[in-house]
PDB file of C-alpha atoms in Angstrom:
ATOM      1  CA  UNK A   1     107.048  64.655 149.481  1.00  0.00           C
ATOM      2  CA  UNK A   2     106.923  63.103 152.887  1.00  0.00           C
ATOM      3  CA  UNK A   3     107.699  59.442 153.468  1.00  0.00           C
ATOM      4  CA  UNK A   4     107.417  57.197 156.507  1.00  0.00           C
ATOM      5  CA  UNK A   5     109.490  54.040 156.850  1.00  0.00           C
ATOM      6  CA  UNK A   6     108.995  51.192 159.284  1.00  0.00           C
ATOM      7  CA  UNK A   7     111.892  48.819 158.896  1.00  0.00           C
ATOM      8  CA  UNK A   8     110.497  45.966 161.005  1.00  0.00           C
ATOM      9  CA  UNK A   9     107.653  44.164 159.218  1.00  0.00           C
ATOM     10  CA  UNK A  10     107.096  41.767 162.126  1.00  0.00           C
ATOM     11  CA  UNK A  11     108.274  41.330 165.709  1.00  0.00           C
ATOM     12  CA  UNK A  12     107.614  38.952 168.580  1.00  0.00           C
ATOM     13  CA  UNK A  13     108.320  39.455 172.266  1.00  0.00           C
ATOM     14  CA  UNK A  14     107.415  37.697 175.478  1.00  0.00           C
ATOM     15  CA  UNK A  15     104.712  39.077 177.688  1.00  0.00           C
ATOM     16  CA  UNK A  16     105.989  41.601 180.252  1.00  0.00           C
ATOM     17  CA  UNK A  17     109.046  42.467 178.181  1.00  0.00           C
ATOM     18  CA  UNK A  18     109.782  45.884 176.736  1.00  0.00           C
ATOM     19  CA  UNK A  19     109.706  46.282 172.979  1.00  0.00           C
ATOM     20  CA  UNK A  20     110.694  49.152 170.692  1.00  0.00           C
ATOM     21  CA  UNK A  21     109.223  49.707 167.243  1.00  0.00           C
ATOM     22  CA  UNK A  22     111.249  51.812 164.831  1.00  0.00           C
ATOM     23  CA  UNK A  23     110.087  54.544 162.502  1.00  0.00           C
ATOM     24  CA  UNK A  24     111.933  57.048 160.363  1.00  0.00           C
ATOM     25  CA  UNK A  25     110.458  59.745 158.199  1.00  0.00           C
ATOM     26  CA  UNK A  26     111.529  62.256 155.647  1.00  0.00           C
ATOM     27  CA  UNK A  27     110.195  65.789 155.350  1.00  0.00           C
ATOM     28  CA  UNK A  28     111.289  69.315 154.658  1.00  0.00           C
ATOM     29  CA  UNK A  29     108.619  70.707 156.989  1.00  0.00           C
ATOM     30  CA  UNK A  30     109.746  72.273 160.235  1.00  0.00           C
ATOM     31  CA  UNK A  31     106.549  71.664 162.129  1.00  0.00           C
ATOM     32  CA  UNK A  32     104.374  68.577 161.944  1.00  0.00           C
ATOM     33  CA  UNK A  33     102.693  65.825 163.914  1.00  0.00           C
ATOM     34  CA  UNK A  34     103.747  62.230 164.316  1.00  0.00           C
ATOM     35  CA  UNK A  35     101.508  59.406 165.402  1.00  0.00           C
ATOM     36  CA  UNK A  36     101.495  55.778 166.333  1.00  0.00           C
ATOM     37  CA  UNK A  37      98.271  53.951 165.546  1.00  0.00           C
ATOM     38  CA  UNK A  38      97.375  50.446 166.708  1.00  0.00           C
ATOM     39  CA  UNK A  39      95.161  48.023 164.773  1.00  0.00           C
ATOM     40  CA  UNK A  40      94.360  44.858 166.761  1.00  0.00           C
ATOM     41  CA  UNK A  41      93.363  41.760 164.769  1.00  0.00           C
ATOM     42  CA  UNK A  42      89.930  42.322 163.202  1.00  0.00           C
ATOM     43  CA  UNK A  43      89.427  45.445 165.254  1.00  0.00           C
ATOM     44  CA  UNK A  44      89.369  49.182 164.791  1.00  0.00           C
ATOM     45  CA  UNK A  45      92.416  51.387 164.241  1.00  0.00           C
ATOM     46  CA  UNK A  46      93.010  53.536 167.290  1.00  0.00           C
ATOM     47  CA  UNK A  47      95.452  56.278 168.151  1.00  0.00           C
ATOM     48  CA  UNK A  48      98.152  55.225 170.596  1.00  0.00           C
ATOM     49  CA  UNK A  49     100.215  58.360 170.916  1.00  0.00           C
ATOM     50  CA  UNK A  50     100.754  61.749 169.268  1.00  0.00           C
ATOM     51  CA  UNK A  51     103.852  63.945 169.152  1.00  0.00           C
ATOM     52  CA  UNK A  52     104.035  67.534 167.993  1.00  0.00           C
ATOM     53  CA  UNK A  53     107.370  68.293 166.364  1.00  0.00           C
ATOM     54  CA  UNK A  54     107.877  71.631 168.081  1.00  0.00           C
ATOM     55  CA  UNK A  55     107.634  69.966 171.495  1.00  0.00           C
ATOM     56  CA  UNK A  56     110.977  68.606 172.579  1.00  0.00           C
ATOM     57  CA  UNK A  57     109.530  66.500 175.361  1.00  0.00           C
ATOM     58  CA  UNK A  58     108.755  62.946 174.341  1.00  0.00           C
ATOM     59  CA  UNK A  59     105.080  62.012 174.562  1.00  0.00           C
ATOM     60  CA  UNK A  60     103.975  59.266 176.933  1.00  0.00           C
ATOM     61  CA  UNK A  61     100.676  57.440 177.441  1.00  0.00           C
ATOM     62  CA  UNK A  62     100.781  54.959 180.289  1.00  0.00           C
ATOM     63  CA  UNK A  63     102.984  52.050 179.095  1.00  0.00           C
ATOM     64  CA  UNK A  64     103.579  53.670 175.711  1.00  0.00           C
ATOM     65  CA  UNK A  65     106.288  56.243 175.117  1.00  0.00           C
ATOM     66  CA  UNK A  66     108.149  57.621 172.159  1.00  0.00           C
ATOM     67  CA  UNK A  67     111.737  58.547 171.459  1.00  0.00           C
ATOM     68  CA  UNK A  68     111.490  61.524 169.126  1.00  0.00           C
ATOM     69  CA  UNK A  69     114.755  62.546 167.524  1.00  0.00           C
ATOM     70  CA  UNK A  70     113.920  65.458 165.250  1.00  0.00           C
ATOM     71  CA  UNK A  71     117.363  65.936 163.742  1.00  0.00           C
ATOM     72  CA  UNK A  72     117.609  62.247 162.928  1.00  0.00           C
ATOM     73  CA  UNK A  73     113.962  62.148 161.776  1.00  0.00           C
ATOM     74  CA  UNK A  74     113.335  59.186 163.988  1.00  0.00           C
ATOM     75  CA  UNK A  75     110.204  58.383 165.985  1.00  0.00           C
ATOM     76  CA  UNK A  76     110.299  55.067 167.811  1.00  0.00           C
ATOM     77  CA  UNK A  77     107.593  53.614 170.049  1.00  0.00           C
ATOM     78  CA  UNK A  78     108.464  51.854 173.286  1.00  0.00           C
ATOM     79  CA  UNK A  79     105.950  49.543 174.911  1.00  0.00           C
ATOM     80  CA  UNK A  80     106.811  48.688 178.500  1.00  0.00           C
ATOM     81  CA  UNK A  81     105.533  45.656 180.372  1.00  0.00           C
ATOM     82  CA  UNK A  82     103.951  44.324 177.185  1.00  0.00           C
ATOM     83  CA  UNK A  83     100.585  42.596 177.461  1.00  0.00           C
ATOM     84  CA  UNK A  84      98.791  40.057 175.281  1.00  0.00           C
ATOM     85  CA  UNK A  85      96.357  42.793 174.294  1.00  0.00           C
ATOM     86  CA  UNK A  86      99.195  44.731 172.712  1.00  0.00           C
ATOM     87  CA  UNK A  87      99.270  42.178 169.891  1.00  0.00           C
ATOM     88  CA  UNK A  88      98.407  44.272 166.836  1.00  0.00           C
ATOM     89  CA  UNK A  89      99.623  45.958 163.700  1.00  0.00           C
ATOM     90  CA  UNK A  90     101.282  49.263 164.551  1.00  0.00           C
ATOM     91  CA  UNK A  91     101.459  52.112 162.071  1.00  0.00           C
ATOM     92  CA  UNK A  92     103.710  55.124 162.289  1.00  0.00           C
ATOM     93  CA  UNK A  93     102.220  58.190 160.621  1.00  0.00           C
ATOM     94  CA  UNK A  94     103.024  61.801 159.682  1.00  0.00           C
ATOM     95  CA  UNK A  95     100.823  64.876 159.291  1.00  0.00           C
ATOM     96  CA  UNK A  96     101.905  68.345 158.229  1.00  0.00           C
ATOM     97  CA  UNK A  97     101.126  71.228 160.558  1.00  0.00           C
ATOM     98  CA  UNK A  98      99.175  73.055 157.898  1.00  0.00           C
ATOM     99  CA  UNK A  99      95.763  74.649 158.544  1.00  0.00           C
ATOM    100  CA  UNK A 100      93.053  72.562 156.975  1.00  0.00           C
ATOM    101  CA  UNK A 101      95.427  69.875 155.728  1.00  0.00           C
ATOM    102  CA  UNK A 102      94.747  66.771 157.755  1.00  0.00           C
ATOM    103  CA  UNK A 103      96.136  64.215 155.341  1.00  0.00           C
ATOM    104  CA  UNK A 104      98.185  61.538 157.035  1.00  0.00           C
ATOM    105  CA  UNK A 105     101.002  59.559 155.488  1.00  0.00           C
ATOM    106  CA  UNK A 106     101.349  56.083 156.945  1.00  0.00           C
ATOM    107  CA  UNK A 107     104.215  53.659 157.137  1.00  0.00           C
ATOM    108  CA  UNK A 108     103.633  50.095 156.001  1.00  0.00           C
ATOM    109  CA  UNK A 109     103.227  48.832 159.530  1.00  0.00           C
ATOM    110  CA  UNK A 110     104.886  46.515 162.016  1.00  0.00           C
ATOM    111  CA  UNK A 111     103.021  43.403 163.103  1.00  0.00           C
ATOM    112  CA  UNK A 112     103.720  42.838 166.790  1.00  0.00           C
ATOM    113  CA  UNK A 113     103.069  39.518 168.510  1.00  0.00           C
ATOM    114  CA  UNK A 114     103.103  39.349 172.295  1.00  0.00           C
ATOM    115  CA  UNK A 115     103.774  35.767 173.327  1.00  0.00           C
ATOM    116  CA  UNK A 116     102.418  34.252 176.555  1.00  0.00           C
TER     117      UNK A 116
ATOM    118  CA  UNK B   1      83.857  59.940 171.990  1.00  0.00           C
ATOM    119  CA  UNK B   2      84.179  60.200 168.246  1.00  0.00           C
ATOM    120  CA  UNK B   3      82.276  57.529 166.440  1.00  0.00           C
ATOM    121  CA  UNK B   4      82.901  56.590 162.836  1.00  0.00           C
ATOM    122  CA  UNK B   5      80.752  53.808 161.465  1.00  0.00           C
ATOM    123  CA  UNK B   6      80.858  51.918 158.201  1.00  0.00           C
ATOM    124  CA  UNK B   7      77.825  50.282 156.682  1.00  0.00           C
ATOM    125  CA  UNK B   8      79.237  46.771 156.369  1.00  0.00           C
ATOM    126  CA  UNK B   9      82.060  44.809 157.990  1.00  0.00           C
ATOM    127  CA  UNK B  10      82.174  42.273 155.161  1.00  0.00           C
ATOM    128  CA  UNK B  11      80.987  42.425 151.567  1.00  0.00           C
ATOM    129  CA  UNK B  12      81.146  39.925 148.725  1.00  0.00           C
ATOM    130  CA  UNK B  13      80.502  41.260 145.230  1.00  0.00           C
ATOM    131  CA  UNK B  14      80.880  40.036 141.697  1.00  0.00           C
ATOM    132  CA  UNK B  15      83.120  41.547 139.036  1.00  0.00           C
ATOM    133  CA  UNK B  16      81.355  44.372 137.246  1.00  0.00           C
ATOM    134  CA  UNK B  17      78.921  45.164 140.056  1.00  0.00           C
ATOM    135  CA  UNK B  18      78.518  48.710 141.336  1.00  0.00           C
ATOM    136  CA  UNK B  19      79.520  48.831 144.989  1.00  0.00           C
ATOM    137  CA  UNK B  20      78.693  51.468 147.597  1.00  0.00           C
ATOM    138  CA  UNK B  21      80.618  51.751 150.834  1.00  0.00           C
ATOM    139  CA  UNK B  22      79.090  54.111 153.342  1.00  0.00           C
ATOM    140  CA  UNK B  23      80.764  55.956 156.189  1.00  0.00           C
ATOM    141  CA  UNK B  24      79.096  58.095 158.832  1.00  0.00           C
ATOM    142  CA  UNK B  25      80.674  60.162 161.604  1.00  0.00           C
ATOM    143  CA  UNK B  26      78.845  61.756 164.497  1.00  0.00           C
ATOM    144  CA  UNK B  27      81.299  64.467 165.554  1.00  0.00           C
ATOM    145  CA  UNK B  28      80.518  67.165 163.003  1.00  0.00           C
ATOM    146  CA  UNK B  29      83.965  66.727 161.466  1.00  0.00           C
ATOM    147  CA  UNK B  30      84.700  68.674 158.306  1.00  0.00           C
ATOM    148  CA  UNK B  31      87.242  66.260 156.881  1.00  0.00           C
ATOM    149  CA  UNK B  32      86.629  62.702 155.772  1.00  0.00           C
ATOM    150  CA  UNK B  33      88.917  60.168 154.135  1.00  0.00           C
ATOM    151  CA  UNK B  34      88.798  56.813 152.381  1.00  0.00           C
ATOM    152  CA  UNK B  35      91.777  54.449 152.477  1.00  0.00           C
ATOM    153  CA  UNK B  36      92.421  50.970 151.303  1.00  0.00           C
ATOM    154  CA  UNK B  37      94.651  48.705 153.343  1.00  0.00           C
ATOM    155  CA  UNK B  38      96.600  45.846 151.774  1.00  0.00           C
ATOM    156  CA  UNK B  39      99.227  43.594 153.376  1.00  0.00           C
ATOM    157  CA  UNK B  40     102.708  45.008 152.976  1.00  0.00           C
ATOM    158  CA  UNK B  41     101.424  48.270 151.520  1.00  0.00           C
ATOM    159  CA  UNK B  42     100.002  49.963 154.589  1.00  0.00           C
ATOM    160  CA  UNK B  43      97.171  52.453 154.143  1.00  0.00           C
ATOM    161  CA  UNK B  44      96.801  54.269 150.864  1.00  0.00           C
ATOM    162  CA  UNK B  45      94.584  57.300 150.445  1.00  0.00           C
ATOM    163  CA  UNK B  46      91.899  56.940 147.792  1.00  0.00           C
ATOM    164  CA  UNK B  47      89.871  60.146 148.160  1.00  0.00           C
ATOM    165  CA  UNK B  48      89.218  62.790 150.775  1.00  0.00           C
ATOM    166  CA  UNK B  49      86.781  65.593 151.351  1.00  0.00           C
ATOM    167  CA  UNK B  50      87.163  68.840 153.264  1.00  0.00           C
ATOM    168  CA  UNK B  51      83.550  69.896 153.034  1.00  0.00           C
ATOM    169  CA  UNK B  52      80.148  68.923 151.733  1.00  0.00           C
ATOM    170  CA  UNK B  53      80.154  68.401 147.977  1.00  0.00           C
ATOM    171  CA  UNK B  54      83.931  68.787 147.873  1.00  0.00           C
ATOM    172  CA  UNK B  55      86.294  65.972 147.003  1.00  0.00           C
ATOM    173  CA  UNK B  56      89.967  65.603 146.291  1.00  0.00           C
ATOM    174  CA  UNK B  57      91.857  62.710 144.775  1.00  0.00           C
ATOM    175  CA  UNK B  58      94.277  60.862 146.953  1.00  0.00           C
ATOM    176  CA  UNK B  59      97.129  58.663 145.864  1.00  0.00           C
ATOM    177  CA  UNK B  60      95.126  55.862 144.208  1.00  0.00           C
ATOM    178  CA  UNK B  61      91.777  57.229 142.939  1.00  0.00           C
ATOM    179  CA  UNK B  62      91.579  55.133 139.774  1.00  0.00           C
ATOM    180  CA  UNK B  63      88.497  52.950 139.668  1.00  0.00           C
ATOM    181  CA  UNK B  64      86.800  54.811 142.521  1.00  0.00           C
ATOM    182  CA  UNK B  65      84.548  57.795 143.002  1.00  0.00           C
ATOM    183  CA  UNK B  66      83.069  59.428 146.088  1.00  0.00           C
ATOM    184  CA  UNK B  67      80.041  61.362 147.170  1.00  0.00           C
ATOM    185  CA  UNK B  68      79.536  63.738 150.070  1.00  0.00           C
ATOM    186  CA  UNK B  69      76.025  65.177 150.085  1.00  0.00           C
ATOM    187  CA  UNK B  70      75.863  65.635 153.852  1.00  0.00           C
ATOM    188  CA  UNK B  71      78.577  66.603 156.272  1.00  0.00           C
ATOM    189  CA  UNK B  72      78.354  63.406 158.298  1.00  0.00           C
ATOM    190  CA  UNK B  73      78.322  60.953 155.396  1.00  0.00           C
ATOM    191  CA  UNK B  74      81.043  60.069 152.884  1.00  0.00           C
ATOM    192  CA  UNK B  75      80.444  57.331 150.347  1.00  0.00           C
ATOM    193  CA  UNK B  76      82.972  55.410 148.307  1.00  0.00           C
ATOM    194  CA  UNK B  77      81.737  54.046 144.992  1.00  0.00           C
ATOM    195  CA  UNK B  78      83.253  51.331 142.870  1.00  0.00           C
ATOM    196  CA  UNK B  79      81.559  51.882 139.530  1.00  0.00           C
ATOM    197  CA  UNK B  80      82.482  48.451 138.175  1.00  0.00           C
ATOM    198  CA  UNK B  81      84.152  46.271 140.763  1.00  0.00           C
ATOM    199  CA  UNK B  82      87.226  44.327 139.752  1.00  0.00           C
ATOM    200  CA  UNK B  83      89.130  41.570 141.534  1.00  0.00           C
ATOM    201  CA  UNK B  84      92.083  43.887 142.185  1.00  0.00           C
ATOM    202  CA  UNK B  85      89.773  45.979 144.356  1.00  0.00           C
ATOM    203  CA  UNK B  86      89.502  43.166 146.869  1.00  0.00           C
ATOM    204  CA  UNK B  87      90.821  44.845 149.989  1.00  0.00           C
ATOM    205  CA  UNK B  88      90.087  46.314 153.399  1.00  0.00           C
ATOM    206  CA  UNK B  89      88.552  49.771 153.141  1.00  0.00           C
ATOM    207  CA  UNK B  90      88.897  52.214 156.020  1.00  0.00           C
ATOM    208  CA  UNK B  91      87.064  55.465 156.507  1.00  0.00           C
ATOM    209  CA  UNK B  92      88.358  58.235 158.760  1.00  0.00           C
ATOM    210  CA  UNK B  93      87.355  61.718 159.848  1.00  0.00           C
ATOM    211  CA  UNK B  94      89.050  64.705 161.427  1.00  0.00           C
ATOM    212  CA  UNK B  95      88.467  68.319 162.250  1.00  0.00           C
ATOM    213  CA  UNK B  96      90.981  71.034 161.413  1.00  0.00           C
ATOM    214  CA  UNK B  97      89.627  73.210 164.164  1.00  0.00           C
ATOM    215  CA  UNK B  98      90.492  70.952 167.035  1.00  0.00           C
ATOM    216  CA  UNK B  99      93.644  71.226 169.059  1.00  0.00           C
ATOM    217  CA  UNK B 100      94.116  67.480 169.000  1.00  0.00           C
ATOM    218  CA  UNK B 101      95.054  66.845 165.421  1.00  0.00           C
ATOM    219  CA  UNK B 102      94.410  63.292 164.395  1.00  0.00           C
ATOM    220  CA  UNK B 103      92.161  61.118 162.292  1.00  0.00           C
ATOM    221  CA  UNK B 104      89.541  58.835 163.784  1.00  0.00           C
ATOM    222  CA  UNK B 105      88.868  55.579 162.006  1.00  0.00           C
ATOM    223  CA  UNK B 106      85.865  53.387 161.366  1.00  0.00           C
ATOM    224  CA  UNK B 107      85.980  49.608 161.849  1.00  0.00           C
ATOM    225  CA  UNK B 108      86.674  48.904 158.187  1.00  0.00           C
ATOM    226  CA  UNK B 109      84.884  47.031 155.415  1.00  0.00           C
ATOM    227  CA  UNK B 110      86.518  43.910 154.063  1.00  0.00           C
ATOM    228  CA  UNK B 111      85.487  43.646 150.411  1.00  0.00           C
ATOM    229  CA  UNK B 112      85.894  40.508 148.344  1.00  0.00           C
ATOM    230  CA  UNK B 113      85.303  40.808 144.601  1.00  0.00           C
ATOM    231  CA  UNK B 114      84.795  37.483 142.858  1.00  0.00           C
TER     232      UNK B 114
END
């Protein structure tokens, strides 16, 4: 069975700083997807970034980038030039690359506070 | 844009009541999911459905049932609500056919059972 572990329950950083959220996972699958989702306070869960395991290049989306280390089963999220609007709960998540199987396994989340 | 809507943002119910949580998606997605979200536990899958009238148990199905009579609508039913079902409930949908594999979430329903 797959597991996803986020070792940082809560973090705080100053606005404009760079912050890295950690995530490790365990799987015997060779191909899969990894995600970071963001859930702002009292707002909808949205996808931040997606990584396909067979792609060696790390995914980036504007100020958000990942460090994907497949051998180490590590998938960290880096937020550059952090903004107050980045305050949210962040979930790391795993999905098998199996046709028709879209189940996602989530970590327990990291609550990130961006301080003015 | 994918839109997933849930019938209520907040609900207050009494113990023993039958509770219906509705979820509708407008992107013709085959797959739909119900999660509950609790502090420190992340998201846990209750039930999911890969097609109309099909349902599969997730990790914590006890005390819940679901209904999917139409492709766009997936309902979560609490037959007899209990206080330990007080939680945030999230609905999501996805399509296996798309190149961009992910789940799209609704805004959530915060349920309080008294």
